[in-house]
Amino acid sequence: MICLLAASVVVPLSVPAITLRWSHSVEKIVWEEDWADTPAGLTITASRVRGSGAGMEPALDAHWVNGAWTWVPRLAPLREVVLRRSGATADWSVCLQGACQPMSVFVGPEADPVTLTSCAGAPRGDAAEHR
């Protein structure tokens, strides 16, 4: 199960996989990454970008699928993924089973950084259930 950590708040998302979605700060092009909680750690299972430019070129093995360049990044499983929120761009979207909401729904708009991690390894602190 995947959790979001923000300061002492632990937010269990109650799903084994999520999609992170954001818009590039310069190009304003949507980027998505699918992440799964696996025994080895957080594993990126797909990336999608709806265009290219300014440091967001698709991988050489990407394929055009449903209006986006799609590929599986070659990245070892991670213990955590740290997400920064500058306030200069739109908030991250967290998609659970196809339904996307701004990250602020889960951890509040001022939380920075927010860490994506396995709930199995999340520190015990104030728990918050997503409503």
Short mmCIF file of C-alpha atoms in Angstrom, two decimals:
data_model
loop_
_atom_site.label_atom_id
_atom_site.label_comp_id
_atom_site.label_asym_id
_atom_site.label_seq_id
_atom_site.Cartn_x
_atom_site.Cartn_y
_atom_site.Cartn_z
CA MET A 1 0.00 0.00 0.00
CA ILE A 2 1.27 3.49 -0.86
CA CYS A 3 1.40 6.39 1.61
CA LEU A 4 2.06 10.11 1.33
CA LEU A 5 4.21 11.68 4.07
CA ALA A 6 4.13 15.38 4.84
CA ALA A 7 5.92 16.50 8.01
CA SER A 8 4.43 14.25 10.74
CA VAL A 9 1.30 13.37 8.75
CA VAL A 10 1.02 9.92 7.17
CA VAL A 11 -1.73 9.56 4.56
CA PRO A 12 -2.42 5.95 3.53
CA LEU A 13 -3.82 5.92 0.00
CA SER A 14 -5.16 2.36 0.43
CA VAL A 15 -4.02 1.24 -3.03
CA PRO A 16 -0.94 -0.64 -4.26
CA ALA A 17 -0.45 1.63 -7.32
CA ILE A 18 -1.00 5.29 -8.23
CA THR A 19 -0.48 7.71 -11.09
CA LEU A 20 1.26 11.04 -10.49
CA ARG A 21 0.27 13.74 -13.00
CA TRP A 22 1.66 17.25 -13.43
CA SER A 23 2.15 19.97 -16.02
CA HIS A 24 5.65 21.00 -17.04
CA SER A 25 6.43 24.45 -15.61
CA VAL A 26 7.60 25.91 -18.95
CA GLU A 27 6.01 23.81 -21.68
CA LYS A 28 2.65 23.32 -19.88
CA ILE A 29 2.54 19.75 -21.21
CA VAL A 30 1.04 16.96 -19.08
CA TRP A 31 3.38 14.28 -17.78
CA GLU A 32 2.27 11.12 -15.96
CA GLU A 33 4.08 8.39 -14.07
CA ASP A 34 2.58 5.14 -12.79
CA TRP A 35 4.08 3.89 -9.52
CA ALA A 36 3.52 0.54 -7.77
CA ASP A 37 4.40 -0.64 -4.28
CA THR A 38 6.35 -3.88 -4.76
CA PRO A 39 8.40 -6.03 -2.36
CA ALA A 40 11.54 -4.43 -3.87
CA GLY A 41 10.26 -0.87 -3.29
CA LEU A 42 8.40 1.76 -5.27
CA THR A 43 8.62 0.80 -8.92
CA ILE A 44 7.82 3.06 -11.86
CA THR A 45 5.77 0.99 -14.29
CA ALA A 46 5.09 3.58 -17.02
CA SER A 47 5.72 7.18 -18.04
CA ARG A 48 3.62 9.22 -20.43
CA VAL A 49 4.17 12.67 -21.87
CA ARG A 50 1.80 14.42 -24.26
CA GLY A 51 4.54 16.28 -26.14
CA SER A 52 8.20 17.18 -25.84
CA GLY A 53 10.49 20.13 -25.18
CA ALA A 54 12.55 21.77 -22.40
CA GLY A 55 13.99 18.66 -20.76
CA MET A 56 11.00 16.39 -21.23
CA GLU A 57 11.86 14.31 -24.25
CA PRO A 58 10.36 10.82 -24.35
CA ALA A 59 12.67 7.83 -24.10
CA LEU A 60 14.12 6.40 -27.30
CA ASP A 61 11.91 3.30 -26.94
CA ALA A 62 8.69 5.30 -26.37
CA HIS A 63 5.59 4.53 -28.41
CA TRP A 64 2.73 6.89 -29.29
CA VAL A 65 -0.33 5.49 -27.45
CA ASN A 66 -3.65 7.30 -26.88
CA GLY A 67 -2.20 10.77 -27.49
CA ALA A 68 0.98 10.40 -25.43
CA TRP A 69 4.52 9.09 -25.74
CA THR A 70 4.55 6.03 -23.47
CA TRP A 71 7.45 3.95 -22.15
CA VAL A 72 8.71 2.04 -19.11
CA PRO A 73 11.67 3.89 -17.54
CA ARG A 74 14.71 1.84 -16.59
CA LEU A 75 14.88 2.83 -12.95
CA ALA A 76 15.65 0.57 -9.99
CA PRO A 77 12.96 0.37 -7.28
CA LEU A 78 13.14 3.23 -4.79
CA ARG A 79 12.48 3.44 -1.07
CA GLU A 80 10.77 6.81 -1.54
CA VAL A 81 10.04 9.54 -4.07
CA VAL A 82 10.29 13.13 -2.81
CA LEU A 83 7.83 15.53 -4.47
CA ARG A 84 8.46 19.27 -4.21
CA ARG A 85 5.78 21.95 -4.47
CA SER A 86 7.08 25.39 -5.42
CA GLY A 87 3.75 27.17 -5.66
CA ALA A 88 4.91 28.54 -9.03
CA THR A 89 3.17 25.71 -10.90
CA ALA A 90 -0.07 23.81 -10.61
CA ASP A 91 -0.17 21.19 -7.88
CA TRP A 92 0.60 17.52 -8.48
CA SER A 93 -2.42 15.34 -9.20
CA VAL A 94 -2.69 12.00 -7.46
CA CYS A 95 -4.73 9.46 -9.40
CA LEU A 96 -6.18 6.46 -7.60
CA GLN A 97 -7.88 3.83 -9.75
CA GLY A 98 -8.37 6.39 -12.54
CA ALA A 99 -9.80 9.21 -10.39
CA CYS A 100 -7.42 12.19 -10.11
CA GLN A 101 -7.38 14.87 -7.42
CA PRO A 102 -4.92 17.65 -6.51
CA MET A 103 -2.36 16.61 -3.91
CA SER A 104 -3.73 19.37 -1.67
CA VAL A 105 -6.83 17.20 -1.11
CA PHE A 106 -4.59 14.64 0.61
CA VAL A 107 -1.96 16.70 2.48
CA GLY A 108 -2.97 20.36 2.28
CA PRO A 109 -1.60 23.04 -0.04
CA GLU A 110 1.28 24.18 2.20
CA ALA A 111 2.91 20.76 2.68
CA ASP A 112 6.39 20.65 1.09
CA PRO A 113 8.10 18.34 0.55
CA VAL A 114 5.69 15.42 0.21
CA THR A 115 7.16 11.93 0.13
CA LEU A 116 5.66 8.98 -1.70
CA THR A 117 6.57 5.72 0.06
CA SER A 118 5.37 2.25 0.97
CA CYS A 119 3.11 2.33 4.02
CA ALA A 120 5.03 -0.69 5.32
CA GLY A 121 8.09 1.53 5.78
CA ALA A 122 6.26 4.74 6.71
CA PRO A 123 7.05 6.20 10.12
CA ARG A 124 4.27 6.12 12.65
CA GLY A 125 2.98 9.63 13.24
CA ASP A 126 -0.30 11.42 12.92
CA ALA A 127 -2.40 9.30 10.59
CA ALA A 128 -4.86 10.92 8.23
CA GLU A 129 -7.35 8.96 6.18
CA HIS A 130 -8.29 10.27 2.76
CA ARG A 131 -11.98 11.13 2.64
#
